[in-house]
Amino acid sequence: QVRLDESGGGSVQAGGSLRLSCAASQFTYSSYCLAWFRRIPGKEREEVARIDGDGATRYADFVKGRFLISRDNAQNSVYLQMNSLKPEDTAIYYCAAPVMMGDCPRADSAYWGQGTQVSVSS
């Protein structure tokens, strides 16, 4: 059973920073594509950033230049450094792993962590 444990959420003022962490267990994911998604109340879950097994990254337009995704294969962990946070970044953030090796997680098909709340006040 794949397990993903997120941590690092919290409440900050606009312009502040947070760093989310996700520790994976029950599988060795060094070659997997991993991603962070978020769910804003009333909206569908959306991809924020992804990082593949080779370290290549991709970001949603709404976080480009502000967020940075990274991974530490030795720690079986993936991180999301969030800078210049805005009130519209308020959401539950989820770490995600693919169901099929070789794929990237998708909003409709992934293993999910329990989520961590990020709240940004103006």
JSON list of C-alpha atoms in Angstrom, two decimals:
[
{"chain": "A", "resi": 1, "resn": "GLN", "atom": "CA", "xyz": [0.00, 0.00, 0.00]},
{"chain": "A", "resi": 2, "resn": "VAL", "atom": "CA", "xyz": [1.51, 3.28, -1.14]},
{"chain": "A", "resi": 3, "resn": "ARG", "atom": "CA", "xyz": [1.64, 5.87, 1.61]},
{"chain": "A", "resi": 4, "resn": "LEU", "atom": "CA", "xyz": [2.34, 9.57, 1.19]},
{"chain": "A", "resi": 5, "resn": "ASP", "atom": "CA", "xyz": [2.61, 11.84, 4.23]},
{"chain": "A", "resi": 6, "resn": "GLU", "atom": "CA", "xyz": [2.57, 15.60, 3.71]},
{"chain": "A", "resi": 7, "resn": "SER", "atom": "CA", "xyz": [3.66, 18.20, 6.21]},
{"chain": "A", "resi": 8, "resn": "GLY", "atom": "CA", "xyz": [4.57, 21.87, 6.29]},
{"chain": "A", "resi": 9, "resn": "GLY", "atom": "CA", "xyz": [1.26, 23.59, 5.69]},
{"chain": "A", "resi": 10, "resn": "GLY", "atom": "CA", "xyz": [0.10, 26.49, 7.80]},
{"chain": "A", "resi": 11, "resn": "SER", "atom": "CA", "xyz": [-1.08, 30.09, 7.79]},
{"chain": "A", "resi": 12, "resn": "VAL", "atom": "CA", "xyz": [0.98, 32.96, 6.44]},
{"chain": "A", "resi": 13, "resn": "GLN", "atom": "CA", "xyz": [0.47, 36.50, 5.26]},
{"chain": "A", "resi": 14, "resn": "ALA", "atom": "CA", "xyz": [0.62, 37.41, 1.60]},
{"chain": "A", "resi": 15, "resn": "GLY", "atom": "CA", "xyz": [4.19, 37.54, 0.39]},
{"chain": "A", "resi": 16, "resn": "GLY", "atom": "CA", "xyz": [5.30, 34.89, 2.84]},
{"chain": "A", "resi": 17, "resn": "SER", "atom": "CA", "xyz": [6.77, 31.46, 2.23]},
{"chain": "A", "resi": 18, "resn": "LEU", "atom": "CA", "xyz": [6.08, 27.87, 3.19]},
{"chain": "A", "resi": 19, "resn": "ARG", "atom": "CA", "xyz": [7.82, 24.62, 2.41]},
{"chain": "A", "resi": 20, "resn": "LEU", "atom": "CA", "xyz": [5.77, 21.48, 2.00]},
{"chain": "A", "resi": 21, "resn": "SER", "atom": "CA", "xyz": [7.30, 18.06, 2.42]},
{"chain": "A", "resi": 22, "resn": "CYS", "atom": "CA", "xyz": [6.04, 14.66, 1.34]},
{"chain": "A", "resi": 23, "resn": "ALA", "atom": "CA", "xyz": [7.54, 11.42, 2.57]},
{"chain": "A", "resi": 24, "resn": "ALA", "atom": "CA", "xyz": [6.75, 8.27, 0.62]},
{"chain": "A", "resi": 25, "resn": "SER", "atom": "CA", "xyz": [6.73, 4.80, 2.07]},
{"chain": "A", "resi": 26, "resn": "GLN", "atom": "CA", "xyz": [5.93, 1.28, 0.96]},
{"chain": "A", "resi": 27, "resn": "PHE", "atom": "CA", "xyz": [7.53, 1.86, -2.41]},
{"chain": "A", "resi": 28, "resn": "THR", "atom": "CA", "xyz": [10.80, 3.11, -3.85]},
{"chain": "A", "resi": 29, "resn": "TYR", "atom": "CA", "xyz": [9.92, 5.97, -6.06]},
{"chain": "A", "resi": 30, "resn": "SER", "atom": "CA", "xyz": [13.26, 7.26, -7.33]},
{"chain": "A", "resi": 31, "resn": "SER", "atom": "CA", "xyz": [12.26, 6.71, -10.97]},
{"chain": "A", "resi": 32, "resn": "TYR", "atom": "CA", "xyz": [8.68, 7.91, -10.57]},
{"chain": "A", "resi": 33, "resn": "CYS", "atom": "CA", "xyz": [7.11, 11.12, -11.69]},
{"chain": "A", "resi": 34, "resn": "LEU", "atom": "CA", "xyz": [5.70, 12.86, -8.60]},
{"chain": "A", "resi": 35, "resn": "ALA", "atom": "CA", "xyz": [3.53, 15.89, -8.30]},
{"chain": "A", "resi": 36, "resn": "TRP", "atom": "CA", "xyz": [1.82, 18.38, -6.02]},
{"chain": "A", "resi": 37, "resn": "PHE", "atom": "CA", "xyz": [-1.83, 19.18, -6.57]},
{"chain": "A", "resi": 38, "resn": "ARG", "atom": "CA", "xyz": [-4.15, 21.53, -4.76]},
{"chain": "A", "resi": 39, "resn": "ARG", "atom": "CA", "xyz": [-7.86, 21.86, -4.19]},
{"chain": "A", "resi": 40, "resn": "ILE", "atom": "CA", "xyz": [-9.37, 25.27, -3.71]},
{"chain": "A", "resi": 41, "resn": "PRO", "atom": "CA", "xyz": [-12.82, 25.16, -2.10]},
{"chain": "A", "resi": 42, "resn": "GLY", "atom": "CA", "xyz": [-15.48, 24.88, -4.77]},
{"chain": "A", "resi": 43, "resn": "LYS", "atom": "CA", "xyz": [-13.01, 23.97, -7.51]},
{"chain": "A", "resi": 44, "resn": "GLU", "atom": "CA", "xyz": [-11.57, 20.82, -9.01]},
{"chain": "A", "resi": 45, "resn": "ARG", "atom": "CA", "xyz": [-8.22, 19.51, -7.86]},
{"chain": "A", "resi": 46, "resn": "GLU", "atom": "CA", "xyz": [-5.49, 20.99, -10.05]},
{"chain": "A", "resi": 47, "resn": "GLU", "atom": "CA", "xyz": [-1.85, 20.19, -10.67]},
{"chain": "A", "resi": 48, "resn": "VAL", "atom": "CA", "xyz": [0.61, 22.67, -9.23]},
{"chain": "A", "resi": 49, "resn": "ALA", "atom": "CA", "xyz": [3.97, 21.17, -10.16]},
{"chain": "A", "resi": 50, "resn": "ARG", "atom": "CA", "xyz": [5.53, 17.89, -11.16]},
{"chain": "A", "resi": 51, "resn": "ILE", "atom": "CA", "xyz": [9.01, 16.41, -11.19]},
{"chain": "A", "resi": 52, "resn": "ASP", "atom": "CA", "xyz": [9.97, 13.33, -13.13]},
{"chain": "A", "resi": 53, "resn": "GLY", "atom": "CA", "xyz": [12.53, 10.68, -12.31]},
{"chain": "A", "resi": 54, "resn": "ASP", "atom": "CA", "xyz": [15.25, 12.59, -14.16]},
{"chain": "A", "resi": 55, "resn": "GLY", "atom": "CA", "xyz": [14.53, 15.76, -12.24]},
{"chain": "A", "resi": 56, "resn": "ALA", "atom": "CA", "xyz": [12.76, 17.61, -15.04]},
{"chain": "A", "resi": 57, "resn": "THR", "atom": "CA", "xyz": [10.06, 19.88, -13.70]},
{"chain": "A", "resi": 58, "resn": "ARG", "atom": "CA", "xyz": [6.87, 21.46, -14.91]},
{"chain": "A", "resi": 59, "resn": "TYR", "atom": "CA", "xyz": [4.80, 24.16, -13.25]},
{"chain": "A", "resi": 60, "resn": "ALA", "atom": "CA", "xyz": [1.31, 25.48, -13.60]},
{"chain": "A", "resi": 61, "resn": "ASP", "atom": "CA", "xyz": [1.29, 29.02, -14.97]},
{"chain": "A", "resi": 62, "resn": "PHE", "atom": "CA", "xyz": [-0.21, 30.39, -11.76]},
{"chain": "A", "resi": 63, "resn": "VAL", "atom": "CA", "xyz": [2.88, 29.37, -9.72]},
{"chain": "A", "resi": 64, "resn": "LYS", "atom": "CA", "xyz": [5.70, 29.83, -12.21]},
{"chain": "A", "resi": 65, "resn": "GLY", "atom": "CA", "xyz": [8.51, 31.87, -10.75]},
{"chain": "A", "resi": 66, "resn": "ARG", "atom": "CA", "xyz": [7.13, 31.52, -7.21]},
{"chain": "A", "resi": 67, "resn": "PHE", "atom": "CA", "xyz": [7.12, 27.80, -6.40]},
{"chain": "A", "resi": 68, "resn": "LEU", "atom": "CA", "xyz": [9.93, 25.26, -6.67]},
{"chain": "A", "resi": 69, "resn": "ILE", "atom": "CA", "xyz": [9.50, 21.49, -6.64]},
{"chain": "A", "resi": 70, "resn": "SER", "atom": "CA", "xyz": [12.41, 19.26, -5.70]},
{"chain": "A", "resi": 71, "resn": "ARG", "atom": "CA", "xyz": [13.06, 15.70, -4.60]},
{"chain": "A", "resi": 72, "resn": "ASP", "atom": "CA", "xyz": [15.51, 13.80, -2.45]},
{"chain": "A", "resi": 73, "resn": "ASN", "atom": "CA", "xyz": [15.59, 10.19, -3.57]},
{"chain": "A", "resi": 74, "resn": "ALA", "atom": "CA", "xyz": [17.75, 9.15, -0.63]},
{"chain": "A", "resi": 75, "resn": "GLN", "atom": "CA", "xyz": [15.01, 10.41, 1.70]},
{"chain": "A", "resi": 76, "resn": "ASN", "atom": "CA", "xyz": [12.20, 9.14, -0.55]},
{"chain": "A", "resi": 77, "resn": "SER", "atom": "CA", "xyz": [10.78, 12.64, -0.34]},
{"chain": "A", "resi": 78, "resn": "VAL", "atom": "CA", "xyz": [9.49, 15.43, -2.53]},
{"chain": "A", "resi": 79, "resn": "TYR", "atom": "CA", "xyz": [9.21, 19.08, -1.57]},
{"chain": "A", "resi": 80, "resn": "LEU", "atom": "CA", "xyz": [7.38, 22.21, -2.64]},
{"chain": "A", "resi": 81, "resn": "GLN", "atom": "CA", "xyz": [8.96, 25.54, -1.75]},
{"chain": "A", "resi": 82, "resn": "MET", "atom": "CA", "xyz": [6.28, 28.20, -2.02]},
{"chain": "A", "resi": 83, "resn": "ASN", "atom": "CA", "xyz": [7.39, 31.83, -2.12]},
{"chain": "A", "resi": 84, "resn": "SER", "atom": "CA", "xyz": [5.53, 35.10, -2.67]},
{"chain": "A", "resi": 85, "resn": "LEU", "atom": "CA", "xyz": [2.33, 33.44, -1.55]},
{"chain": "A", "resi": 86, "resn": "LYS", "atom": "CA", "xyz": [-0.97, 35.04, -2.50]},
{"chain": "A", "resi": 87, "resn": "PRO", "atom": "CA", "xyz": [-4.41, 34.74, -0.91]},
{"chain": "A", "resi": 88, "resn": "GLU", "atom": "CA", "xyz": [-5.55, 32.82, -3.99]},
{"chain": "A", "resi": 89, "resn": "ASP", "atom": "CA", "xyz": [-2.99, 30.11, -3.15]},
{"chain": "A", "resi": 90, "resn": "THR", "atom": "CA", "xyz": [-5.16, 29.17, -0.17]},
{"chain": "A", "resi": 91, "resn": "ALA", "atom": "CA", "xyz": [-6.01, 25.49, -0.65]},
{"chain": "A", "resi": 92, "resn": "ILE", "atom": "CA", "xyz": [-5.40, 21.98, 0.53]},
{"chain": "A", "resi": 93, "resn": "TYR", "atom": "CA", "xyz": [-2.19, 20.74, -1.06]},
{"chain": "A", "resi": 94, "resn": "TYR", "atom": "CA", "xyz": [-1.72, 17.09, -1.92]},
{"chain": "A", "resi": 95, "resn": "CYS", "atom": "CA", "xyz": [1.32, 15.04, -2.77]},
{"chain": "A", "resi": 96, "resn": "ALA", "atom": "CA", "xyz": [0.65, 12.54, -5.55]},
{"chain": "A", "resi": 97, "resn": "ALA", "atom": "CA", "xyz": [2.28, 9.46, -7.00]},
{"chain": "A", "resi": 98, "resn": "PRO", "atom": "CA", "xyz": [1.26, 7.67, -10.20]},
{"chain": "A", "resi": 99, "resn": "VAL", "atom": "CA", "xyz": [-0.80, 4.52, -10.20]},
{"chain": "A", "resi": 100, "resn": "MET", "atom": "CA", "xyz": [1.27, 3.14, -13.08]},
{"chain": "A", "resi": 101, "resn": "MET", "atom": "CA", "xyz": [5.05, 3.39, -13.11]},
{"chain": "A", "resi": 102, "resn": "GLY", "atom": "CA", "xyz": [6.09, 5.44, -16.10]},
{"chain": "A", "resi": 103, "resn": "ASP", "atom": "CA", "xyz": [3.09, 7.72, -15.84]},
{"chain": "A", "resi": 104, "resn": "CYS", "atom": "CA", "xyz": [2.72, 10.97, -13.97]},
{"chain": "A", "resi": 105, "resn": "PRO", "atom": "CA", "xyz": [-0.05, 11.37, -11.42]},
{"chain": "A", "resi": 106, "resn": "ARG", "atom": "CA", "xyz": [-3.29, 12.76, -12.81]},
{"chain": "A", "resi": 107, "resn": "ALA", "atom": "CA", "xyz": [-6.15, 14.46, -11.07]},
{"chain": "A", "resi": 108, "resn": "ASP", "atom": "CA", "xyz": [-8.35, 11.45, -11.90]},
{"chain": "A", "resi": 109, "resn": "SER", "atom": "CA", "xyz": [-5.78, 8.73, -11.24]},
{"chain": "A", "resi": 110, "resn": "ALA", "atom": "CA", "xyz": [-3.14, 8.87, -8.52]},
{"chain": "A", "resi": 111, "resn": "TYR", "atom": "CA", "xyz": [-2.17, 7.83, -5.07]},
{"chain": "A", "resi": 112, "resn": "TRP", "atom": "CA", "xyz": [-2.79, 10.71, -2.71]},
{"chain": "A", "resi": 113, "resn": "GLY", "atom": "CA", "xyz": [-1.56, 11.88, 0.62]},
{"chain": "A", "resi": 114, "resn": "GLN", "atom": "CA", "xyz": [-4.01, 13.16, 3.21]},
{"chain": "A", "resi": 115, "resn": "GLY", "atom": "CA", "xyz": [-3.39, 16.77, 2.23]},
{"chain": "A", "resi": 116, "resn": "THR", "atom": "CA", "xyz": [-2.07, 19.75, 4.12]},
{"chain": "A", "resi": 117, "resn": "GLN", "atom": "CA", "xyz": [-3.87, 23.07, 4.49]},
{"chain": "A", "resi": 118, "resn": "VAL", "atom": "CA", "xyz": [-2.21, 26.26, 3.28]},
{"chain": "A", "resi": 119, "resn": "SER", "atom": "CA", "xyz": [-3.92, 29.53, 4.21]},
{"chain": "A", "resi": 120, "resn": "VAL", "atom": "CA", "xyz": [-2.68, 32.90, 2.97]},
{"chain": "A", "resi": 121, "resn": "SER", "atom": "CA", "xyz": [-4.16, 36.08, 4.39]},
{"chain": "A", "resi": 122, "resn": "SER", "atom": "CA", "xyz": [-4.05, 39.50, 2.77]}
]
